[in-house]
Amino acid sequence: MECLAAVSNIFTDSVRVYALPDRPIDEAEAQSITRQLLGPYGSYHVPVSIRCAPAGQYVDIQYGGGKSPDIVDFCEEQVGHRYLTIWGRHYNEGGLQQDEIWSEDVNEGPRRFCRYGFDEVRVIATGERPPVGEEEPWQRGSDGSWRLPVAGSYRTGNDRSADVGPSATLATEPSAPTPSALPTPTTPNYHGDALTSIDPPWLEPLADMHPGATLIEYRWRGRLVHRAREDDDDGWGLDWQHRGADDWDNCLDPDFLRFTGETDLLVAEEVYRRDEHDWQEYVRRYTR
């Protein structure tokens, strides 16, 4: 009998490390930070991605932290000393399938569900009218799709796992993406999650499969950030599936926006209050 190695939950960690004002982070230092985060075990089933800000203000690092606890030491020893601060978005494929966002310290810092923004919805309908919100100013495209400019937000999960093995490094190259994979600012998304807590609430029917639509897309400043349609997943046949490409650019966490000075993107306070209520309920339920 063949023995299969046990696979732990796969975590996708997206970390942004901010430089001190007089110490920009260059490519060499970004790689050094990444090696510190990966530690001796590497990235667990998630491709490693590094993106430096143009002027070195910060570096974005993606990796799978399922077997790499070294971020704990990095926060304690480096953040607030060598680096200004740190922000992180965390996805646990074996958890609630919603991204969490944290800052300052991975263990002791504030943490909550992460909210993402969109400014346009595009659908291909099964009928002659949009599947929801017929009173809204939908625009019919030449391809038959319906587009609606609308400011909104949601919570969801952003899995970036891929076929890179349990100890990926900076040099590990993932396989070529499958046709159903969705490009993201880092590496493709192969498995997505439905939207939850969508705002405005009248878009809730388009958070998952809808009988009146064969394609649902959400965009942010022209970039496709979420897609739902029938796809052939790993050769098992057509099934309704989600793909997500959310990133720091459409992150609408209130404290993150205040930190970056983008307060014009803040959503309604009642939306954040609902998120906080849901987070406290989640913590209460799973930390007893």
Coordinates of C-alpha atoms in Angstrom, one line a residue:
M1 CA 0.0 0.0 0.0
E2 CA 1.3 3.4 -0.9
C3 CA 1.8 5.8 2.0
L4 CA 0.9 9.4 1.4
A5 CA 2.5 12.2 3.4
A6 CA 0.2 14.2 5.6
V7 CA -0.7 17.6 4.3
S8 CA -1.4 20.4 6.8
N9 CA -3.7 23.3 6.0
I10 CA -2.2 25.5 3.4
F11 CA -1.8 29.2 4.4
T12 CA -1.4 32.0 1.8
D13 CA 0.4 34.9 3.5
S14 CA 0.7 38.3 1.8
V15 CA 3.0 40.5 3.8
R16 CA 3.9 44.2 3.3
V17 CA 7.0 45.4 5.1
Y18 CA 7.3 49.2 5.3
A19 CA 10.7 50.9 5.3
L20 CA 11.9 53.6 7.6
P21 CA 11.7 57.0 6.0
D22 CA 15.5 57.2 5.5
R23 CA 16.1 53.5 4.6
P24 CA 14.4 52.4 1.4
I25 CA 14.2 48.7 0.7
D26 CA 16.0 47.6 -2.5
E27 CA 15.7 44.3 -4.3
A28 CA 18.6 42.7 -2.4
E29 CA 17.1 43.6 1.0
A30 CA 13.7 42.4 -0.2
Q31 CA 15.2 39.0 -0.9
S32 CA 16.9 39.0 2.5
I33 CA 13.6 39.7 4.2
T34 CA 11.9 37.0 2.2
R35 CA 14.6 34.4 3.2
Q36 CA 14.1 35.4 6.8
L37 CA 10.3 34.8 6.5
L38 CA 10.8 31.5 4.8
G39 CA 13.3 30.2 7.3
P40 CA 14.7 26.7 6.9
Y41 CA 11.4 25.1 5.7
G42 CA 10.6 27.3 2.8
S43 CA 7.1 28.2 1.4
Y44 CA 4.5 25.5 2.0
H45 CA 2.7 24.9 -1.3
V46 CA 2.5 28.6 -2.3
P47 CA 4.8 30.3 -4.9
V48 CA 7.1 32.9 -3.5
S49 CA 6.5 36.4 -5.0
I50 CA 8.4 39.6 -4.3
R51 CA 7.3 43.1 -5.4
C52 CA 9.3 46.2 -4.4
A53 CA 7.7 49.7 -4.4
P54 CA 9.2 52.0 -7.0
A55 CA 11.0 54.2 -4.4
G56 CA 11.6 51.4 -1.9
Q57 CA 8.9 52.5 0.5
Y58 CA 7.8 48.9 1.1
V59 CA 8.1 45.4 -0.2
D60 CA 5.2 42.9 -0.8
I61 CA 6.0 39.3 -0.2
Q62 CA 3.8 36.3 -0.8
Y63 CA 4.5 32.9 0.6
G64 CA 3.0 29.9 2.3
G65 CA 3.5 30.2 6.0
G66 CA 2.1 26.8 7.0
K67 CA 5.5 25.5 8.1
S68 CA 7.4 28.7 8.6
P69 CA 7.0 30.3 12.0
D70 CA 9.9 32.7 11.5
I71 CA 7.6 35.7 11.0
V72 CA 7.1 35.7 14.7
D73 CA 10.8 36.5 15.3
F74 CA 10.8 38.9 12.4
C75 CA 8.0 40.9 14.0
E76 CA 9.6 40.9 17.4
E77 CA 13.1 41.7 16.3
Q78 CA 12.8 43.8 13.2
V79 CA 9.5 45.6 13.1
G80 CA 9.7 49.0 14.8
H81 CA 13.5 48.9 14.7
R82 CA 14.9 48.1 11.3
Y83 CA 11.5 48.5 9.6
L84 CA 8.7 51.0 10.2
T85 CA 5.8 48.5 10.4
I86 CA 4.3 45.4 8.8
W87 CA 0.9 44.5 7.5
G88 CA -0.3 41.0 6.6
R89 CA -3.2 39.3 4.9
H90 CA -3.7 35.7 5.8
Y91 CA -5.8 32.9 4.1
N92 CA -6.3 29.4 5.6
E93 CA -7.7 27.0 3.1
G94 CA -8.9 24.8 5.9
G95 CA -10.5 27.6 7.8
L96 CA -13.4 29.9 7.2
Q97 CA -12.3 30.8 3.6
Q98 CA -12.1 34.5 4.3
D99 CA -9.0 36.6 4.4
E100 CA -7.8 38.0 7.6
I101 CA -5.7 41.2 7.9
W102 CA -3.3 42.0 10.7
S103 CA -0.6 44.6 11.5
E104 CA 2.3 45.4 13.8
D105 CA 2.7 41.8 15.1
V106 CA 1.5 38.5 13.7
N107 CA 0.5 37.2 17.2
E108 CA -0.2 40.3 19.3
G109 CA -1.3 42.9 16.7
P110 CA -4.9 43.7 15.8
R111 CA -6.5 41.2 13.5
R112 CA -9.9 41.0 11.7
F113 CA -11.6 40.0 8.5
C114 CA -10.3 41.8 5.4
R115 CA -12.7 43.7 3.1
Y116 CA -12.0 44.4 -0.6
G117 CA -13.4 46.9 -3.0
F118 CA -14.8 46.9 -6.5
D119 CA -16.2 49.7 -8.7
E120 CA -17.8 47.8 -11.5
V121 CA -19.9 44.6 -12.0
R122 CA -20.1 42.7 -15.3
V123 CA -22.5 39.9 -15.9
I124 CA -23.6 37.7 -18.8
A125 CA -27.3 37.1 -18.3
T126 CA -29.3 34.1 -19.4
G127 CA -32.2 36.5 -20.3
E128 CA -32.6 39.8 -21.9
R129 CA -32.3 41.8 -18.7
P130 CA -29.7 42.0 -15.9
P131 CA -30.4 39.4 -13.2
V132 CA -30.6 41.9 -10.4
G133 CA -31.1 45.7 -9.9
E134 CA -33.0 46.4 -13.1
E135 CA -33.6 49.9 -11.9
E136 CA -29.8 50.5 -11.9
P137 CA -28.0 52.1 -14.9
W138 CA -26.7 48.9 -16.4
Q139 CA -25.0 49.4 -19.8
R140 CA -25.2 46.7 -22.5
G141 CA -21.9 45.8 -24.1
S142 CA -21.3 44.8 -27.7
D143 CA -20.6 41.3 -26.5
G144 CA -24.0 41.1 -24.9
S145 CA -22.8 41.5 -21.3
W146 CA -24.1 44.0 -18.8
R147 CA -21.8 46.4 -17.0
L148 CA -22.7 48.5 -14.0
P149 CA -20.4 51.2 -12.4
V150 CA -21.0 50.8 -8.7
A151 CA -18.9 51.4 -5.6
G152 CA -19.0 48.3 -3.4
S153 CA -17.1 45.9 -1.3
Y154 CA -17.0 42.3 0.0
R155 CA -15.1 39.7 2.0
T156 CA -13.7 36.6 0.5
G157 CA -10.6 34.3 0.5
N158 CA -7.6 34.6 -1.7
D159 CA -5.8 31.3 -2.1
R160 CA -2.5 31.3 -4.0
S161 CA -1.5 27.7 -3.6
A162 CA 0.0 25.9 -6.6
D163 CA 2.1 22.9 -7.5
V164 CA 5.4 24.0 -6.0
G165 CA 5.8 21.5 -3.2
P166 CA 6.1 21.8 0.5
S167 CA 9.4 23.7 0.6
A168 CA 9.3 26.3 -2.2
T169 CA 12.1 28.9 -2.4
L170 CA 12.7 32.0 -4.4
A171 CA 14.0 29.9 -7.2
T172 CA 11.1 27.5 -7.4
E173 CA 9.1 27.9 -10.6
P174 CA 5.4 26.9 -10.6
S175 CA 3.9 25.0 -13.5
A176 CA 2.2 26.8 -16.4
P177 CA -1.2 28.0 -15.3
T178 CA -4.3 26.1 -16.3
P179 CA -6.9 27.7 -18.7
S180 CA -9.3 28.3 -15.8
A181 CA -6.7 30.0 -13.6
L182 CA -7.2 33.8 -12.9
P183 CA -4.2 36.1 -13.2
T184 CA -3.5 38.1 -10.1
P185 CA -0.8 40.8 -9.3
T186 CA 1.3 37.9 -7.8
T187 CA 0.6 34.4 -9.0
P188 CA -2.5 32.8 -10.5
N189 CA -5.5 31.7 -8.5
Y190 CA -6.7 28.2 -9.1
H191 CA -9.4 27.9 -6.4
G192 CA -11.6 30.7 -5.2
D193 CA -14.3 31.3 -2.7
A194 CA -17.8 32.8 -2.9
L195 CA -18.3 36.4 -1.7
T196 CA -19.8 37.2 1.6
S197 CA -21.1 40.3 3.4
I198 CA -21.3 42.1 0.0
D199 CA -22.2 45.8 -0.1
P200 CA -24.5 47.2 -1.4
P201 CA -26.8 44.4 -0.1
W202 CA -28.9 44.3 -3.2
L203 CA -26.0 42.6 -5.0
E204 CA -26.1 39.7 -2.6
P205 CA -27.7 37.4 -5.2
L206 CA -24.5 37.8 -7.3
A207 CA -22.2 36.8 -4.4
D208 CA -22.4 33.2 -5.7
M209 CA -24.2 31.1 -8.4
H210 CA -27.2 32.8 -9.9
P211 CA -29.7 31.1 -12.3
G212 CA -29.9 34.3 -14.3
A213 CA -26.2 34.6 -15.0
T214 CA -23.5 32.5 -16.7
L215 CA -20.7 34.9 -15.8
I216 CA -20.2 37.3 -12.9
E217 CA -17.2 39.6 -12.7
Y218 CA -16.1 42.3 -10.2
R219 CA -13.5 44.9 -11.2
W220 CA -11.4 47.5 -9.4
R221 CA -10.0 50.4 -11.5
G222 CA -10.2 48.2 -14.6
R223 CA -8.6 45.2 -13.0
L224 CA -10.5 41.9 -12.7
V225 CA -10.6 41.1 -9.0
H226 CA -13.2 38.3 -8.8
R227 CA -14.8 36.0 -11.4
A228 CA -17.5 33.3 -11.0
R229 CA -18.6 31.0 -13.9
E230 CA -18.7 27.4 -14.9
D231 CA -15.1 26.0 -15.2
D232 CA -13.6 22.6 -15.7
D233 CA -11.7 22.1 -12.4
D234 CA -8.9 19.6 -12.7
G235 CA -10.7 17.7 -15.4
W236 CA -13.7 16.7 -13.3
G237 CA -16.1 18.5 -15.6
L238 CA -17.9 21.8 -15.6
D239 CA -18.9 23.2 -12.2
W240 CA -19.7 26.7 -10.9
Q241 CA -16.4 28.1 -9.5
H242 CA -14.9 31.3 -8.2
R243 CA -11.5 32.8 -8.8
G244 CA -10.1 35.7 -6.8
A245 CA -7.4 38.3 -7.5
D246 CA -7.8 40.7 -4.6
D247 CA -4.6 42.5 -3.5
W248 CA -3.4 45.4 -1.5
D249 CA -4.6 47.9 -4.1
N250 CA -8.3 47.1 -3.5
C251 CA -7.9 46.4 0.3
L252 CA -10.5 48.6 2.1
D253 CA -9.6 47.7 5.6
P254 CA -10.3 51.0 7.6
D255 CA -7.0 51.0 9.6
F256 CA -5.0 50.2 6.5
L257 CA -6.6 53.1 4.5
R258 CA -6.0 55.5 7.4
F259 CA -2.3 54.3 7.5
T260 CA -1.9 54.9 3.8
G261 CA -3.8 58.1 3.8
E262 CA -6.5 56.8 1.4
T263 CA -9.4 57.7 3.6
D264 CA -11.5 58.7 0.6
L265 CA -11.9 54.9 0.0
L266 CA -13.4 54.2 3.4
V267 CA -16.8 52.5 3.1
A268 CA -19.9 53.2 5.3
E269 CA -19.3 52.8 9.0
E270 CA -22.1 50.3 9.4
V271 CA -20.3 47.9 7.0
Y272 CA -17.2 48.0 9.2
R273 CA -19.3 47.5 12.3
R274 CA -20.9 44.4 10.7
D275 CA -17.4 43.1 10.0
E276 CA -16.3 43.7 13.5
H277 CA -19.4 41.9 14.9
D278 CA -18.8 38.9 12.6
W279 CA -15.1 38.8 13.6
Q280 CA -15.9 38.8 17.3
E281 CA -18.5 36.0 16.8
Y282 CA -15.9 34.0 14.9
V283 CA -13.3 34.5 17.7
R284 CA -15.8 33.6 20.4
R285 CA -16.9 30.5 18.6
Y286 CA -13.4 29.1 17.8
T287 CA -11.3 30.2 20.8
R288 CA -13.4 28.6 23.6

